[in-house]
């Protein structure tokens, strides 16, 4: 009985450590998402499509690394937020059909097949840039 209680105690301690690690990773992901949201807000505020006016170097680095146009960069940041094509279309003021094409181009340029993987890759990119 005592051995079983010790085993359960050890398991509980291990799970507690894993929980703390998972929470720390979630906090990092949330910070990356907040940074992406701030970057997207800056992009939306800009009235011109002149890339020299984009102040966020991380966004420019993302665009440079994957050869994204400004529109594709905006779509990539929306994808990283988990937005659907309908939400992307509304945000960038295009049809859902066009939003889908932009999304496909972004996925192709960054070399992934799923929106989820794209979001993770973009979040990781920004985490690397800030760290």
PDB file of C-alpha atoms in Angstrom:
ATOM      1  CA  UNK A   1       0.000   0.000   0.000  1.00  0.00           C
ATOM      2  CA  UNK A   2       2.806   2.393   0.937  1.00  0.00           C
ATOM      3  CA  UNK A   3       4.638   1.619  -2.326  1.00  0.00           C
ATOM      4  CA  UNK A   4       1.473   2.349  -4.282  1.00  0.00           C
ATOM      5  CA  UNK A   5       1.013   5.697  -2.519  1.00  0.00           C
ATOM      6  CA  UNK A   6       4.629   6.630  -3.305  1.00  0.00           C
ATOM      7  CA  UNK A   7       4.057   5.715  -6.936  1.00  0.00           C
ATOM      8  CA  UNK A   8       0.939   7.895  -7.061  1.00  0.00           C
ATOM      9  CA  UNK A   9       2.803  10.741  -5.364  1.00  0.00           C
ATOM     10  CA  UNK A  10       5.623  10.482  -7.928  1.00  0.00           C
ATOM     11  CA  UNK A  11       3.110  10.508 -10.754  1.00  0.00           C
ATOM     12  CA  UNK A  12       1.400  13.586  -9.303  1.00  0.00           C
ATOM     13  CA  UNK A  13       4.739  15.413  -9.040  1.00  0.00           C
ATOM     14  CA  UNK A  14       5.630  14.510 -12.625  1.00  0.00           C
ATOM     15  CA  UNK A  15       2.246  15.689 -13.887  1.00  0.00           C
ATOM     16  CA  UNK A  16       2.622  18.940 -11.952  1.00  0.00           C
ATOM     17  CA  UNK A  17       5.930  19.609 -13.697  1.00  0.00           C
ATOM     18  CA  UNK A  18       4.467  18.838 -17.103  1.00  0.00           C
ATOM     19  CA  UNK A  19       1.530  21.122 -16.349  1.00  0.00           C
ATOM     20  CA  UNK A  20       3.870  23.985 -15.469  1.00  0.00           C
ATOM     21  CA  UNK A  21       5.851  23.440 -18.683  1.00  0.00           C
ATOM     22  CA  UNK A  22       2.653  23.383 -20.745  1.00  0.00           C
ATOM     23  CA  UNK A  23       1.438  26.589 -19.084  1.00  0.00           C
ATOM     24  CA  UNK A  24       4.765  28.299 -19.779  1.00  0.00           C
ATOM     25  CA  UNK A  25       4.543  27.281 -23.436  1.00  0.00           C
ATOM     26  CA  UNK A  26       0.967  28.564 -23.614  1.00  0.00           C
ATOM     27  CA  UNK A  27       2.076  31.910 -22.153  1.00  0.00           C
ATOM     28  CA  UNK A  28       4.781  32.186 -24.828  1.00  0.00           C
ATOM     29  CA  UNK A  29       2.275  31.379 -27.554  1.00  0.00           C
ATOM     30  CA  UNK A  30      -0.165  33.974 -26.230  1.00  0.00           C
ATOM     31  CA  UNK A  31       2.602  36.583 -26.161  1.00  0.00           C
ATOM     32  CA  UNK A  32       3.449  35.749 -29.773  1.00  0.00           C
ATOM     33  CA  UNK A  33      -0.221  36.040 -30.758  1.00  0.00           C
ATOM     34  CA  UNK A  34      -0.479  39.415 -29.025  1.00  0.00           C
ATOM     35  CA  UNK A  35       2.594  40.586 -30.930  1.00  0.00           C
ATOM     36  CA  UNK A  36       1.046  39.389 -34.193  1.00  0.00           C
ATOM     37  CA  UNK A  37      -2.185  41.215 -33.378  1.00  0.00           C
ATOM     38  CA  UNK A  38      -0.266  44.424 -32.692  1.00  0.00           C
ATOM     39  CA  UNK A  39       1.624  44.057 -35.966  1.00  0.00           C
ATOM     40  CA  UNK A  40      -1.602  43.479 -37.848  1.00  0.00           C
ATOM     41  CA  UNK A  41      -3.158  46.547 -36.248  1.00  0.00           C
ATOM     42  CA  UNK A  42      -0.191  48.618 -37.412  1.00  0.00           C
ATOM     43  CA  UNK A  43      -0.555  47.277 -40.944  1.00  0.00           C
ATOM     44  CA  UNK A  44      -4.254  48.110 -40.982  1.00  0.00           C
ATOM     45  CA  UNK A  45      -3.613  51.678 -39.847  1.00  0.00           C
ATOM     46  CA  UNK A  46      -1.325  52.355 -42.754  1.00  0.00           C
ATOM     47  CA  UNK A  47      -3.119  53.887 -45.672  1.00  0.00           C
ATOM     48  CA  UNK A  48      -0.328  53.331 -48.183  1.00  0.00           C
ATOM     49  CA  UNK A  49       1.049  50.047 -49.463  1.00  0.00           C
ATOM     50  CA  UNK A  50       4.596  51.435 -49.336  1.00  0.00           C
ATOM     51  CA  UNK A  51       6.701  48.803 -47.520  1.00  0.00           C
ATOM     52  CA  UNK A  52       8.999  51.495 -46.129  1.00  0.00           C
ATOM     53  CA  UNK A  53       6.127  52.641 -43.938  1.00  0.00           C
ATOM     54  CA  UNK A  54       5.797  49.336 -42.120  1.00  0.00           C
ATOM     55  CA  UNK A  55       7.448  49.872 -38.787  1.00  0.00           C
ATOM     56  CA  UNK A  56       7.448  46.346 -37.469  1.00  0.00           C
ATOM     57  CA  UNK A  57      10.748  44.747 -38.394  1.00  0.00           C
ATOM     58  CA  UNK A  58       9.488  41.287 -37.480  1.00  0.00           C
ATOM     59  CA  UNK A  59       6.728  41.533 -40.068  1.00  0.00           C
ATOM     60  CA  UNK A  60       9.191  42.761 -42.665  1.00  0.00           C
ATOM     61  CA  UNK A  61      11.558  39.924 -41.779  1.00  0.00           C
ATOM     62  CA  UNK A  62       8.698  37.442 -42.219  1.00  0.00           C
ATOM     63  CA  UNK A  63       7.814  38.959 -45.592  1.00  0.00           C
ATOM     64  CA  UNK A  64      11.459  38.907 -46.675  1.00  0.00           C
ATOM     65  CA  UNK A  65      12.089  35.323 -45.561  1.00  0.00           C
ATOM     66  CA  UNK A  66       9.106  33.934 -47.459  1.00  0.00           C
ATOM     67  CA  UNK A  67       8.918  36.502 -50.293  1.00  0.00           C
ATOM     68  CA  UNK A  68       5.435  37.626 -49.228  1.00  0.00           C
ATOM     69  CA  UNK A  69       3.725  40.614 -50.782  1.00  0.00           C
ATOM     70  CA  UNK A  70       2.212  43.130 -48.374  1.00  0.00           C
ATOM     71  CA  UNK A  71      -1.236  41.607 -48.913  1.00  0.00           C
ATOM     72  CA  UNK A  72       0.137  38.114 -48.326  1.00  0.00           C
ATOM     73  CA  UNK A  73       1.878  39.350 -45.180  1.00  0.00           C
ATOM     74  CA  UNK A  74      -1.401  40.723 -43.889  1.00  0.00           C
ATOM     75  CA  UNK A  75      -3.132  37.422 -44.695  1.00  0.00           C
ATOM     76  CA  UNK A  76      -0.308  35.483 -43.015  1.00  0.00           C
ATOM     77  CA  UNK A  77      -0.730  37.509 -39.833  1.00  0.00           C
ATOM     78  CA  UNK A  78      -4.485  36.888 -39.917  1.00  0.00           C
ATOM     79  CA  UNK A  79      -3.854  33.163 -40.429  1.00  0.00           C
ATOM     80  CA  UNK A  80      -1.593  33.221 -37.393  1.00  0.00           C
ATOM     81  CA  UNK A  81      -4.514  34.593 -35.401  1.00  0.00           C
ATOM     82  CA  UNK A  82      -6.595  31.617 -36.532  1.00  0.00           C
ATOM     83  CA  UNK A  83      -8.912  33.603 -38.788  1.00  0.00           C
ATOM     84  CA  UNK A  84     -11.123  31.892 -41.351  1.00  0.00           C
ATOM     85  CA  UNK A  85     -11.225  32.895 -45.025  1.00  0.00           C
ATOM     86  CA  UNK A  86     -14.499  34.735 -44.393  1.00  0.00           C
ATOM     87  CA  UNK A  87     -12.880  36.710 -41.556  1.00  0.00           C
ATOM     88  CA  UNK A  88      -9.770  37.369 -43.646  1.00  0.00           C
ATOM     89  CA  UNK A  89     -11.943  38.598 -46.521  1.00  0.00           C
ATOM     90  CA  UNK A  90     -13.754  41.010 -44.231  1.00  0.00           C
ATOM     91  CA  UNK A  91     -10.521  42.245 -42.647  1.00  0.00           C
ATOM     92  CA  UNK A  92      -8.735  42.985 -45.923  1.00  0.00           C
ATOM     93  CA  UNK A  93     -11.906  43.954 -47.799  1.00  0.00           C
ATOM     94  CA  UNK A  94     -11.806  41.342 -50.566  1.00  0.00           C
ATOM     95  CA  UNK A  95     -14.142  38.536 -51.587  1.00  0.00           C
ATOM     96  CA  UNK A  96     -13.921  35.183 -49.808  1.00  0.00           C
ATOM     97  CA  UNK A  97     -12.773  33.684 -53.105  1.00  0.00           C
ATOM     98  CA  UNK A  98      -9.852  36.127 -53.237  1.00  0.00           C
ATOM     99  CA  UNK A  99      -9.075  35.543 -49.548  1.00  0.00           C
ATOM    100  CA  UNK A 100      -8.905  31.813 -50.250  1.00  0.00           C
ATOM    101  CA  UNK A 101      -6.435  32.422 -53.086  1.00  0.00           C
ATOM    102  CA  UNK A 102      -4.297  34.673 -50.880  1.00  0.00           C
ATOM    103  CA  UNK A 103      -4.354  31.984 -48.192  1.00  0.00           C
ATOM    104  CA  UNK A 104      -3.280  29.321 -50.686  1.00  0.00           C
ATOM    105  CA  UNK A 105      -0.424  31.537 -51.883  1.00  0.00           C
ATOM    106  CA  UNK A 106       0.763  32.141 -48.322  1.00  0.00           C
ATOM    107  CA  UNK A 107       0.630  28.440 -47.474  1.00  0.00           C
ATOM    108  CA  UNK A 108       2.586  27.631 -50.621  1.00  0.00           C
ATOM    109  CA  UNK A 109       5.221  30.292 -50.034  1.00  0.00           C
ATOM    110  CA  UNK A 110       5.883  29.287 -46.447  1.00  0.00           C
ATOM    111  CA  UNK A 111       5.871  25.616 -47.413  1.00  0.00           C
ATOM    112  CA  UNK A 112       3.021  24.174 -45.364  1.00  0.00           C
ATOM    113  CA  UNK A 113      -0.274  22.542 -46.240  1.00  0.00           C
ATOM    114  CA  UNK A 114      -2.473  23.465 -43.300  1.00  0.00           C
ATOM    115  CA  UNK A 115      -3.609  26.694 -41.721  1.00  0.00           C
ATOM    116  CA  UNK A 116      -2.745  25.310 -38.293  1.00  0.00           C
ATOM    117  CA  UNK A 117       0.825  24.566 -39.333  1.00  0.00           C
ATOM    118  CA  UNK A 118       1.090  28.027 -40.889  1.00  0.00           C
ATOM    119  CA  UNK A 119      -0.077  29.642 -37.652  1.00  0.00           C
ATOM    120  CA  UNK A 120       2.447  27.626 -35.648  1.00  0.00           C
ATOM    121  CA  UNK A 121       5.281  28.417 -38.066  1.00  0.00           C
ATOM    122  CA  UNK A 122       4.515  32.142 -38.049  1.00  0.00           C
ATOM    123  CA  UNK A 123       4.200  32.213 -34.258  1.00  0.00           C
ATOM    124  CA  UNK A 124       7.529  30.379 -33.943  1.00  0.00           C
ATOM    125  CA  UNK A 125       9.111  32.854 -36.351  1.00  0.00           C
ATOM    126  CA  UNK A 126       8.011  35.804 -34.212  1.00  0.00           C
ATOM    127  CA  UNK A 127       9.108  34.023 -31.042  1.00  0.00           C
ATOM    128  CA  UNK A 128      12.576  33.572 -32.586  1.00  0.00           C
ATOM    129  CA  UNK A 129      12.658  37.236 -33.599  1.00  0.00           C
ATOM    130  CA  UNK A 130      11.800  38.446 -30.107  1.00  0.00           C
ATOM    131  CA  UNK A 131      14.092  36.007 -28.301  1.00  0.00           C
TER     132      UNK A 131
END
